[in-house]
CSV table of C-alpha atoms in Angstrom, one decimal:
chain,number,residue,atom,x,y,z
A,1,UNK,CA,-77.1,36.3,-19.4
A,2,UNK,CA,-73.6,37.3,-18.2
A,3,UNK,CA,-70.9,36.6,-20.8
A,4,UNK,CA,-67.1,36.6,-20.7
A,5,UNK,CA,-64.6,35.3,-23.2
A,6,UNK,CA,-60.9,35.1,-23.9
A,7,UNK,CA,-58.4,33.8,-26.4
A,8,UNK,CA,-54.6,33.2,-26.1
A,9,UNK,CA,-52.0,32.1,-28.6
A,10,UNK,CA,-50.6,29.5,-26.2
A,11,UNK,CA,-47.0,28.6,-25.9
A,12,UNK,CA,-46.4,26.6,-29.1
A,13,UNK,CA,-48.1,28.6,-31.9
A,14,UNK,CA,-46.8,31.7,-33.7
A,15,UNK,CA,-50.3,32.8,-34.8
A,16,UNK,CA,-53.7,32.6,-33.0
A,17,UNK,CA,-56.1,31.0,-35.5
A,18,UNK,CA,-59.0,30.9,-33.0
A,19,UNK,CA,-61.7,33.6,-33.0
A,20,UNK,CA,-64.4,34.1,-30.4
A,21,UNK,CA,-67.1,36.7,-29.8
A,22,UNK,CA,-70.8,37.2,-29.2
A,23,UNK,CA,-73.5,39.4,-30.7
A,24,UNK,CA,-77.0,40.6,-29.7
A,25,UNK,CA,-79.9,40.8,-32.2
A,26,UNK,CA,-82.9,43.1,-32.4
A,27,UNK,CA,-84.6,41.2,-29.6
A,28,UNK,CA,-81.4,41.3,-27.5
A,29,UNK,CA,-81.0,37.6,-27.9
A,30,UNK,CA,-77.3,36.6,-27.6
A,31,UNK,CA,-75.4,34.5,-30.1
A,32,UNK,CA,-72.1,33.1,-28.8
A,33,UNK,CA,-69.6,32.1,-31.5
A,34,UNK,CA,-66.3,30.3,-31.2
A,35,UNK,CA,-64.1,29.0,-34.1
A,36,UNK,CA,-60.7,27.2,-34.4
A,37,UNK,CA,-59.2,27.9,-37.8
A,38,UNK,CA,-57.0,25.5,-39.7
A,39,UNK,CA,-55.1,25.5,-43.0
A,40,UNK,CA,-51.6,26.8,-42.1
A,41,UNK,CA,-49.9,29.8,-43.6
A,42,UNK,CA,-52.3,32.7,-42.7
A,43,UNK,CA,-55.4,30.8,-43.8
A,44,UNK,CA,-56.7,29.4,-40.5
A,45,UNK,CA,-57.2,32.8,-38.9
A,46,UNK,CA,-58.9,34.2,-42.0
A,47,UNK,CA,-61.4,31.3,-42.0
A,48,UNK,CA,-62.3,31.6,-38.2
A,49,UNK,CA,-62.7,35.4,-38.4
A,50,UNK,CA,-64.8,35.2,-41.5
A,51,UNK,CA,-67.1,32.6,-39.9
A,52,UNK,CA,-67.6,34.7,-36.7
A,53,UNK,CA,-68.0,38.1,-38.4
A,54,UNK,CA,-70.4,37.0,-41.1
A,55,UNK,CA,-72.6,35.0,-38.7
A,56,UNK,CA,-72.5,37.8,-36.1
A,57,UNK,CA,-73.4,40.6,-38.5
A,58,UNK,CA,-76.3,38.5,-39.9
A,59,UNK,CA,-77.5,37.7,-36.4
A,60,UNK,CA,-77.8,41.4,-35.5
A,61,UNK,CA,-80.7,41.8,-38.0
A,62,UNK,CA,-82.8,39.0,-36.6
A,63,UNK,CA,-85.3,38.3,-33.9
A,64,UNK,CA,-86.9,34.9,-33.1
A,65,UNK,CA,-90.1,33.7,-31.5
A,66,UNK,CA,-89.1,30.0,-30.9
A,67,UNK,CA,-86.5,27.3,-31.0
A,68,UNK,CA,-87.5,26.0,-34.4
A,69,UNK,CA,-87.0,29.4,-36.0
A,70,UNK,CA,-83.5,29.9,-34.6
A,71,UNK,CA,-82.5,26.3,-35.4
A,72,UNK,CA,-83.4,26.9,-39.1
A,73,UNK,CA,-81.5,30.1,-39.1
A,74,UNK,CA,-78.4,28.5,-37.7
A,75,UNK,CA,-78.5,25.7,-40.2
A,76,UNK,CA,-79.1,28.0,-43.2
A,77,UNK,CA,-76.5,30.6,-42.1
A,78,UNK,CA,-73.7,28.1,-41.4
A,79,UNK,CA,-74.3,26.7,-44.9
A,80,UNK,CA,-74.0,30.2,-46.3
A,81,UNK,CA,-70.8,30.9,-44.3
A,82,UNK,CA,-69.4,27.6,-45.4
A,83,UNK,CA,-69.9,28.5,-49.1
A,84,UNK,CA,-68.3,31.9,-48.6
A,85,UNK,CA,-65.2,30.5,-47.0
A,86,UNK,CA,-65.0,27.7,-49.5
A,87,UNK,CA,-65.3,30.1,-52.4
A,88,UNK,CA,-62.6,32.4,-51.0
A,89,UNK,CA,-60.2,29.5,-50.6
A,90,UNK,CA,-60.7,28.8,-54.3
A,91,UNK,CA,-60.2,32.4,-55.3
A,92,UNK,CA,-56.9,33.0,-53.4
A,93,UNK,CA,-54.0,30.5,-53.7
A,94,UNK,CA,-52.6,31.4,-50.3
A,95,UNK,CA,-56.0,30.6,-48.6
A,96,UNK,CA,-56.2,27.2,-50.3
A,97,UNK,CA,-57.5,24.5,-47.9
A,98,UNK,CA,-58.5,26.8,-45.2
A,99,UNK,CA,-61.4,25.9,-42.8
A,100,UNK,CA,-62.6,26.2,-39.3
A,101,UNK,CA,-64.5,24.5,-36.5
A,102,UNK,CA,-67.5,26.3,-35.3
A,103,UNK,CA,-69.7,26.3,-32.2
A,104,UNK,CA,-72.7,28.6,-32.1
A,105,UNK,CA,-75.0,28.9,-29.0
A,106,UNK,CA,-78.1,31.0,-28.2
A,107,UNK,CA,-81.3,30.7,-26.3
A,108,UNK,CA,-85.0,31.5,-27.0
A,109,UNK,CA,-87.7,31.3,-24.4
A,110,UNK,CA,-85.3,29.6,-21.9
A,111,UNK,CA,-84.4,26.9,-24.5
A,112,UNK,CA,-80.7,26.5,-25.3
A,113,UNK,CA,-79.8,25.9,-29.0
A,114,UNK,CA,-76.3,24.8,-30.1
A,115,UNK,CA,-75.0,24.3,-33.6
A,116,UNK,CA,-71.5,22.9,-34.2
A,117,UNK,CA,-69.1,21.6,-36.8
A,118,UNK,CA,-65.7,20.1,-35.8
A,119,UNK,CA,-64.0,19.3,-32.5
A,120,UNK,CA,-64.6,22.6,-30.6
A,121,UNK,CA,-66.9,21.8,-27.7
A,122,UNK,CA,-69.9,23.0,-25.7
A,123,UNK,CA,-70.2,22.0,-22.1
A,124,UNK,CA,-73.0,22.7,-19.5
A,125,UNK,CA,-72.1,23.2,-15.9
A,126,UNK,CA,-75.1,22.5,-13.7
A,127,UNK,CA,-75.4,21.4,-10.0
A,128,UNK,CA,-71.6,21.0,-9.7
A,129,UNK,CA,-71.5,18.6,-12.7
A,130,UNK,CA,-69.9,19.3,-16.1
A,131,UNK,CA,-71.5,17.7,-19.1
A,132,UNK,CA,-70.3,17.7,-22.7
A,133,UNK,CA,-73.2,18.7,-25.0
A,134,UNK,CA,-71.5,18.2,-28.4
A,135,UNK,CA,-69.9,15.3,-30.0
A,136,UNK,CA,-66.4,15.9,-31.6
A,137,UNK,CA,-66.3,15.5,-35.3
A,138,UNK,CA,-62.8,14.0,-35.2
A,139,UNK,CA,-60.9,10.9,-36.1
A,140,UNK,CA,-60.1,10.0,-32.4
A,141,UNK,CA,-63.7,10.4,-31.4
A,142,UNK,CA,-64.8,7.9,-34.0
A,143,UNK,CA,-62.1,5.5,-32.7
A,144,UNK,CA,-63.4,6.0,-29.1
A,145,UNK,CA,-67.0,5.4,-30.2
A,146,UNK,CA,-66.0,2.2,-32.0
A,147,UNK,CA,-64.2,1.0,-28.9
A,148,UNK,CA,-60.8,0.9,-30.6
A,149,UNK,CA,-59.2,3.4,-28.1
A,150,UNK,CA,-60.1,4.8,-24.7
A,151,UNK,CA,-60.7,8.4,-23.9
A,152,UNK,CA,-57.3,8.6,-22.2
A,153,UNK,CA,-55.7,7.2,-25.3
A,154,UNK,CA,-57.5,9.7,-27.4
A,155,UNK,CA,-56.0,12.6,-25.5
A,156,UNK,CA,-52.4,11.4,-26.4
A,157,UNK,CA,-53.2,10.0,-29.9
A,158,UNK,CA,-50.9,11.4,-32.7
A,159,UNK,CA,-53.9,12.1,-34.8
A,160,UNK,CA,-56.0,13.8,-32.2
A,161,UNK,CA,-56.1,17.0,-34.2
A,162,UNK,CA,-57.6,15.4,-37.3
A,163,UNK,CA,-61.2,16.6,-37.8
A,164,UNK,CA,-63.8,14.8,-39.9
A,165,UNK,CA,-65.9,17.9,-40.5
A,166,UNK,CA,-65.0,21.6,-40.8
A,167,UNK,CA,-66.6,24.8,-42.2
A,168,UNK,CA,-65.2,26.0,-45.5
A,169,UNK,CA,-63.4,22.9,-46.8
A,170,UNK,CA,-66.2,21.5,-48.9
A,171,UNK,CA,-69.1,23.0,-50.8
A,172,UNK,CA,-71.7,21.7,-48.3
A,173,UNK,CA,-71.4,20.8,-44.7
A,174,UNK,CA,-73.4,18.7,-42.2
A,175,UNK,CA,-74.2,20.7,-39.0
A,176,UNK,CA,-75.2,19.1,-35.7
A,177,UNK,CA,-77.9,20.8,-33.6
A,178,UNK,CA,-78.5,20.3,-29.9
A,179,UNK,CA,-81.3,21.9,-27.8
A,180,UNK,CA,-82.3,21.6,-24.1
A,181,UNK,CA,-84.2,23.6,-21.5
A,182,UNK,CA,-82.1,26.0,-19.4
A,183,UNK,CA,-82.2,26.1,-15.6
A,184,UNK,CA,-81.4,28.8,-13.2
A,185,UNK,CA,-77.6,29.1,-12.5
A,186,UNK,CA,-76.7,27.1,-15.6
A,187,UNK,CA,-73.2,27.9,-16.9
A,188,UNK,CA,-72.4,27.3,-20.6
A,189,UNK,CA,-68.9,27.0,-21.8
A,190,UNK,CA,-67.7,26.9,-25.4
A,191,UNK,CA,-64.1,26.0,-26.0
A,192,UNK,CA,-61.5,25.1,-28.6
A,193,UNK,CA,-59.4,21.9,-28.2
A,194,UNK,CA,-56.5,24.0,-27.0
A,195,UNK,CA,-58.4,24.0,-23.7
A,196,UNK,CA,-60.1,20.6,-23.7
A,197,UNK,CA,-57.0,18.7,-24.9
A,198,UNK,CA,-54.8,20.3,-22.3
A,199,UNK,CA,-56.7,20.0,-19.0
A,200,UNK,CA,-59.0,17.3,-17.7
A,201,UNK,CA,-62.8,17.9,-17.3
A,202,UNK,CA,-62.5,17.5,-13.6
A,203,UNK,CA,-60.1,20.5,-13.5
A,204,UNK,CA,-62.5,22.6,-15.7
A,205,UNK,CA,-65.3,21.7,-13.4
A,206,UNK,CA,-63.4,22.7,-10.3
A,207,UNK,CA,-62.5,26.1,-11.8
A,208,UNK,CA,-66.1,26.7,-12.8
A,209,UNK,CA,-67.2,25.7,-9.3
A,210,UNK,CA,-65.1,28.5,-7.7
A,211,UNK,CA,-67.0,31.7,-6.6
A,212,UNK,CA,-64.8,34.0,-8.8
A,213,UNK,CA,-66.2,36.2,-11.6
A,214,UNK,CA,-66.7,34.9,-15.1
A,215,UNK,CA,-63.7,37.0,-16.3
A,216,UNK,CA,-61.6,35.4,-13.6
A,217,UNK,CA,-62.8,31.9,-14.6
A,218,UNK,CA,-61.8,32.6,-18.2
A,219,UNK,CA,-58.3,33.8,-17.2
A,220,UNK,CA,-57.8,30.8,-14.8
A,221,UNK,CA,-58.8,28.3,-17.5
A,222,UNK,CA,-56.5,29.8,-20.0
A,223,UNK,CA,-53.6,29.9,-17.5
A,224,UNK,CA,-54.3,26.2,-16.6
A,225,UNK,CA,-54.1,25.2,-20.3
A,226,UNK,CA,-50.8,27.1,-20.6
A,227,UNK,CA,-49.4,25.6,-17.4
A,228,UNK,CA,-50.2,22.2,-18.9
A,229,UNK,CA,-48.1,23.0,-21.9
A,230,UNK,CA,-50.1,25.4,-24.0
A,231,UNK,CA,-49.6,23.3,-27.2
A,232,UNK,CA,-52.4,25.1,-29.1
A,233,UNK,CA,-54.3,28.3,-29.2
A,234,UNK,CA,-56.7,28.5,-26.3
A,235,UNK,CA,-60.1,30.1,-26.5
A,236,UNK,CA,-63.4,29.9,-24.6
A,237,UNK,CA,-66.6,31.8,-23.9
A,238,UNK,CA,-68.6,31.5,-20.7
A,239,UNK,CA,-72.3,32.4,-20.3
A,240,UNK,CA,-74.2,32.4,-17.0
A,241,UNK,CA,-77.9,32.1,-17.1
A,242,UNK,CA,-80.1,33.4,-14.2
A,243,UNK,CA,-83.8,33.3,-13.5
A,244,UNK,CA,-84.1,37.0,-14.4
A,245,UNK,CA,-83.5,36.2,-18.1
A,246,UNK,CA,-86.1,36.6,-20.7
A,247,UNK,CA,-85.7,35.1,-24.2
C-alpha cells in the first residue's frame, strides 16, 4: 500500500486543529488516522493529536489475523481514547469542551475496515468512480436524510459544522464500522470537512483520476480547497492498494 498525506491551516484559521498520520504494526499492517479537532482556544489541536498519537502507539504493538479481530480492537481503542480525552478536558479548564472527529482505516487479508466518529469522511475511488463510505455524524446530514434539505443546501447551511458525535466530549461514544473487500487499483481517501465542504466530489474524482503521484494528488487537492476559499483546516490521507499487497 502506497500512502501520502498532508495538512494545511487553510486561509481562514489561525491554528491547524487537524491531525493526520499513519502507523504500521508488528505485522506491517497499516493504520491510517485522521482527526479534526474542535473546542476553540488551543483545545481542538490537543484533542486531535491525542487521538492520533494514542491510537497509533497502541497499534504498533498489535498484529491481526482477521477482520473481526481488528474491528474489535478499533472499537475498544476508540472508546479508551475517548475516555482519555474526556478526562483531560475535565482536568484542565483551558481544555474544557474539547473533542475531535476521527476516521481510522486499515486492511487485513484484503478486507478494508473503517471506523469513524463525526463528519470527517472516507471515500473509495474505484473504476473512475468516487464513493463515500462513511455517513456524516452531523446536523445537516440528518436534515438531508430526513428530506428537509438537499445536498446542495447542506453545503451552504449555516450549521453545516455542527457534529452530532465526536470523540472526547462524552464519557462514551458510538463508533460506526464499515468493511468491504479491496480490489486492485483501489484508492482510499480520508479527509476532513475542510476539503469535502470546499470542493465538489466531481472535482475530487477528477484529481484522483489524474496520472500524477499520490503526493502530487494530495497537494493538488489542498490547493483546490484553498482556491475555493480555504475556510477551514484542510487534511487528507491517500492510500493506493495494489495486487502485490499482503494483509
